[in-house]
Tab-separated table of C-alpha atoms in Angstrom:
chain	number	residue	atom	x	y	z
A	1	UNK	CA	30.228	33.750	35.095
A	2	UNK	CA	29.594	37.422	35.710
A	3	UNK	CA	28.756	38.481	39.232
A	4	UNK	CA	28.488	41.797	41.025
A	5	UNK	CA	27.620	41.905	44.726
A	6	UNK	CA	26.600	44.848	46.850
A	7	UNK	CA	24.533	45.132	50.029
A	8	UNK	CA	20.798	45.366	49.492
A	9	UNK	CA	20.037	48.112	51.980
A	10	UNK	CA	21.856	50.615	54.171
A	11	UNK	CA	20.708	53.294	56.568
A	12	UNK	CA	22.661	56.361	57.634
A	13	UNK	CA	22.110	59.649	59.399
A	14	UNK	CA	22.005	63.067	57.799
A	15	UNK	CA	25.445	64.696	57.934
A	16	UNK	CA	27.270	61.388	58.381
A	17	UNK	CA	29.557	59.428	56.052
A	18	UNK	CA	28.543	56.140	54.439
A	19	UNK	CA	30.535	53.619	52.428
A	20	UNK	CA	28.812	51.321	49.931
A	21	UNK	CA	30.882	48.306	48.932
A	22	UNK	CA	30.869	46.391	45.673
A	23	UNK	CA	32.706	43.215	44.718
A	24	UNK	CA	32.825	41.881	41.200
A	25	UNK	CA	33.848	38.840	39.187
A	26	UNK	CA	33.654	39.390	35.443
A	27	UNK	CA	35.182	37.833	32.351
A	28	UNK	CA	36.941	41.089	31.523
A	29	UNK	CA	37.413	44.502	33.069
A	30	UNK	CA	37.466	47.882	31.407
A	31	UNK	CA	36.157	50.096	34.150
A	32	UNK	CA	33.743	50.280	37.077
A	33	UNK	CA	30.881	52.732	37.268
A	34	UNK	CA	28.593	53.970	39.987
A	35	UNK	CA	25.123	55.240	39.198
A	36	UNK	CA	22.478	56.842	41.407
A	37	UNK	CA	18.830	55.981	40.892
A	38	UNK	CA	16.032	57.717	42.770
A	39	UNK	CA	12.790	55.799	43.090
A	40	UNK	CA	10.861	55.857	39.839
A	41	UNK	CA	13.580	57.718	37.989
A	42	UNK	CA	16.352	56.892	35.530
A	43	UNK	CA	19.870	56.080	36.746
A	44	UNK	CA	22.354	58.945	36.571
A	45	UNK	CA	26.120	58.611	36.291
A	46	UNK	CA	28.173	59.318	39.431
A	47	UNK	CA	31.713	58.053	38.912
A	48	UNK	CA	34.122	55.968	36.864
A	49	UNK	CA	37.251	54.083	37.936
A	50	UNK	CA	39.546	52.159	35.629
A	51	UNK	CA	42.820	52.404	37.560
A	52	UNK	CA	43.400	51.504	41.202
A	53	UNK	CA	42.885	54.281	43.673
A	54	UNK	CA	40.483	56.937	44.774
A	55	UNK	CA	38.537	59.309	42.545
A	56	UNK	CA	36.992	62.277	44.320
A	57	UNK	CA	34.133	64.359	43.033
A	58	UNK	CA	32.668	66.749	45.574
A	59	UNK	CA	30.889	64.870	48.362
A	60	UNK	CA	31.246	61.590	46.482
A	61	UNK	CA	34.392	59.471	46.137
A	62	UNK	CA	34.904	56.080	44.537
A	63	UNK	CA	37.705	53.622	45.133
A	64	UNK	CA	38.901	50.684	43.054
A	65	UNK	CA	41.187	47.719	43.708
A	66	UNK	CA	41.420	45.610	40.571
A	67	UNK	CA	43.475	42.874	42.224
A	68	UNK	CA	40.754	42.390	44.834
A	69	UNK	CA	37.810	42.896	42.510
A	70	UNK	CA	36.546	45.518	44.930
A	71	UNK	CA	35.185	49.031	44.841
A	72	UNK	CA	33.420	51.350	47.217
A	73	UNK	CA	31.437	54.542	46.930
A	74	UNK	CA	31.910	57.009	49.770
A	75	UNK	CA	29.273	59.629	50.434
A	76	UNK	CA	30.181	62.450	52.813
A	77	UNK	CA	27.996	65.031	54.568
A	78	UNK	CA	24.897	63.020	53.794
A	79	UNK	CA	21.783	64.910	52.802
A	80	UNK	CA	18.180	63.697	52.733
A	81	UNK	CA	18.234	63.907	48.931
A	82	UNK	CA	20.954	61.225	48.880
A	83	UNK	CA	18.282	58.646	49.721
A	84	UNK	CA	18.337	56.531	46.560
A	85	UNK	CA	19.632	53.281	45.094
A	86	UNK	CA	23.310	53.153	44.197
A	87	UNK	CA	24.192	50.843	41.348
A	88	UNK	CA	27.624	49.345	40.832
A	89	UNK	CA	28.346	48.367	37.225
A	90	UNK	CA	31.302	46.889	35.369
A	91	UNK	CA	32.266	47.233	31.730
A	92	UNK	CA	33.819	43.891	30.734
A	93	UNK	CA	35.081	45.134	27.369
A	94	UNK	CA	36.465	48.331	25.939
A	95	UNK	CA	34.705	51.088	24.069
A	96	UNK	CA	31.208	49.966	24.951
A	97	UNK	CA	28.436	50.788	27.343
A	98	UNK	CA	27.415	47.146	27.632
A	99	UNK	CA	27.516	47.215	31.413
A	100	UNK	CA	26.875	44.477	33.932
A	101	UNK	CA	24.948	45.890	36.851
A	102	UNK	CA	24.700	44.857	40.453
A	103	UNK	CA	21.320	44.736	42.130
A	104	UNK	CA	21.842	48.112	43.750
A	105	UNK	CA	22.085	49.313	47.336
A	106	UNK	CA	19.094	51.226	48.649
A	107	UNK	CA	20.340	53.936	50.974
A	108	UNK	CA	17.965	55.573	53.410
A	109	UNK	CA	19.145	58.788	55.012
A	110	UNK	CA	17.423	59.624	58.277
A	111	UNK	CA	17.258	63.009	60.033
B	1	UNK	CA	21.485	67.604	31.190
B	2	UNK	CA	20.832	64.483	29.170
B	3	UNK	CA	18.687	64.742	26.077
B	4	UNK	CA	17.209	61.304	25.687
B	5	UNK	CA	13.507	60.762	25.594
B	6	UNK	CA	11.251	57.759	25.900
B	7	UNK	CA	7.568	57.368	25.170
B	8	UNK	CA	5.255	56.218	26.530
B	9	UNK	CA	6.253	56.554	30.173
B	10	UNK	CA	3.529	54.148	31.245
B	11	UNK	CA	1.601	51.611	29.189
B	12	UNK	CA	-1.033	49.069	30.210
B	13	UNK	CA	-2.128	46.710	27.444
B	14	UNK	CA	-3.749	43.354	26.923
B	15	UNK	CA	-2.051	40.110	25.969
B	16	UNK	CA	-1.343	39.671	22.284
B	17	UNK	CA	-1.082	43.358	21.416
B	18	UNK	CA	1.815	44.760	19.418
B	19	UNK	CA	3.649	47.610	21.091
B	20	UNK	CA	6.513	49.899	20.218
B	21	UNK	CA	8.506	51.787	22.811
B	22	UNK	CA	10.096	54.899	21.363
B	23	UNK	CA	13.528	56.256	22.246
B	24	UNK	CA	15.221	59.330	20.803
B	25	UNK	CA	18.401	61.177	21.704
B	26	UNK	CA	19.696	64.530	20.513
B	27	UNK	CA	23.317	64.139	21.609
B	28	UNK	CA	24.549	62.584	18.374
B	29	UNK	CA	25.651	59.429	20.205
B	30	UNK	CA	26.434	56.437	18.028
B	31	UNK	CA	25.877	53.846	20.757
B	32	UNK	CA	22.416	53.149	22.105
B	33	UNK	CA	21.074	50.491	24.438
B	34	UNK	CA	17.918	48.975	25.875
B	35	UNK	CA	18.062	47.720	29.450
B	36	UNK	CA	15.275	45.884	31.266
B	37	UNK	CA	14.734	46.364	35.000
B	38	UNK	CA	12.252	44.550	37.224
B	39	UNK	CA	11.416	46.177	40.592
B	40	UNK	CA	14.286	45.855	43.043
B	41	UNK	CA	16.376	43.975	40.541
B	42	UNK	CA	19.450	44.746	38.482
B	43	UNK	CA	19.391	46.202	34.998
B	44	UNK	CA	19.924	43.678	32.220
B	45	UNK	CA	21.044	44.574	28.714
B	46	UNK	CA	18.606	43.270	26.096
B	47	UNK	CA	19.668	45.164	22.937
B	48	UNK	CA	22.412	47.476	21.792
B	49	UNK	CA	23.464	49.326	18.693
B	50	UNK	CA	26.826	50.733	17.664
B	51	UNK	CA	25.355	52.878	14.944
B	52	UNK	CA	22.906	53.055	12.061
B	53	UNK	CA	21.906	49.608	10.766
B	54	UNK	CA	23.812	47.925	13.618
B	55	UNK	CA	21.820	46.012	16.235
B	56	UNK	CA	22.715	43.073	18.439
B	57	UNK	CA	21.094	41.185	21.276
B	58	UNK	CA	22.308	41.638	24.825
B	59	UNK	CA	23.027	39.169	27.568
B	60	UNK	CA	19.395	38.762	28.614
B	61	UNK	CA	17.261	36.961	26.112
B	62	UNK	CA	14.294	39.017	24.981
B	63	UNK	CA	11.457	38.432	22.527
B	64	UNK	CA	11.546	42.098	21.585
B	65	UNK	CA	13.199	43.470	18.456
B	66	UNK	CA	14.873	46.803	17.720
B	67	UNK	CA	15.820	48.858	14.704
B	68	UNK	CA	18.301	51.687	14.081
B	69	UNK	CA	17.483	53.470	10.871
B	70	UNK	CA	18.512	56.891	12.146
B	71	UNK	CA	21.260	57.801	14.614
B	72	UNK	CA	18.876	59.510	16.985
B	73	UNK	CA	16.116	56.901	17.044
B	74	UNK	CA	16.154	53.390	18.586
B	75	UNK	CA	12.657	51.937	18.963
B	76	UNK	CA	11.865	48.608	20.644
B	77	UNK	CA	8.969	46.447	19.450
B	78	UNK	CA	7.073	43.547	20.960
B	79	UNK	CA	4.999	41.789	18.296
B	80	UNK	CA	2.723	40.021	20.763
B	81	UNK	CA	2.904	41.160	24.359
B	82	UNK	CA	2.559	38.705	27.233
B	83	UNK	CA	2.323	39.169	31.023
B	84	UNK	CA	5.951	37.985	31.296
B	85	UNK	CA	6.957	41.145	29.403
B	86	UNK	CA	5.738	43.314	32.260
B	87	UNK	CA	8.779	45.327	33.305
B	88	UNK	CA	10.502	48.689	33.045
B	89	UNK	CA	12.435	49.302	29.860
B	90	UNK	CA	15.240	51.866	29.982
B	91	UNK	CA	16.831	53.304	26.865
B	92	UNK	CA	20.347	54.730	27.081
B	93	UNK	CA	23.052	56.185	24.882
B	94	UNK	CA	26.767	56.791	25.231
B	95	UNK	CA	29.529	58.652	23.442
B	96	UNK	CA	33.034	57.548	22.558
B	97	UNK	CA	36.369	57.375	24.356
B	98	UNK	CA	37.252	56.316	27.888
B	99	UNK	CA	33.854	57.149	29.272
B	100	UNK	CA	31.858	55.071	26.844
B	101	UNK	CA	30.286	53.385	29.857
B	102	UNK	CA	28.890	56.706	31.012
B	103	UNK	CA	25.350	56.020	29.970
B	104	UNK	CA	22.686	58.655	29.617
B	105	UNK	CA	19.335	57.081	30.436
B	106	UNK	CA	15.850	58.028	29.422
B	107	UNK	CA	13.086	58.203	32.028
B	108	UNK	CA	11.994	54.665	31.199
B	109	UNK	CA	8.845	53.021	29.887
B	110	UNK	CA	6.941	51.025	32.461
B	111	UNK	CA	4.996	48.297	30.666
B	112	UNK	CA	2.195	46.260	32.217
B	113	UNK	CA	0.671	43.433	30.198
B	114	UNK	CA	-2.610	42.076	31.518
């Protein structure tokens, strides 16, 4: 079956660093995506990993280990506006946006 | 900035009514999708389209239907709404190449069926 697991909730302090983990078991793998979704809004694309290693984009980084079926999203220098849900999603097949999503991790950033 | 639009944003209707949720994108994307999301739950793919006159059902069974007569337009229809259809419906599109999974989402249509 297809399964993506991530923690339901996390809390962190403004200015700190937080790591959101994601593990996956899917019938195929053609990339892992992270999306940010603020309450009541549409998800927006954050990052994409298809090869093992770390991808850095400003304050956000995403890591992938295909052999372990594991990814994490690292958020540095947390800001209040980073309070949102972070969705881990896997593309099981190529050339398609038919993604399998995890339930999302709700991150609360406190002053 | 994504150019994908959904209407209505919010809809409250009675059981048995026919409804159509509109979705349009101006990015020229061939691939379009409908995802369903219940509060606090994961998104589930219910329909997708690879291009004009191409539609297929997603992993989550849905009583809704879709059509793709024009590249930019991908409406979703429920012939007879029921309370079990209450949910948020998110339309998305994507381009081609390695980042095909980079979806551009609309703001969503939150449907409540009484």
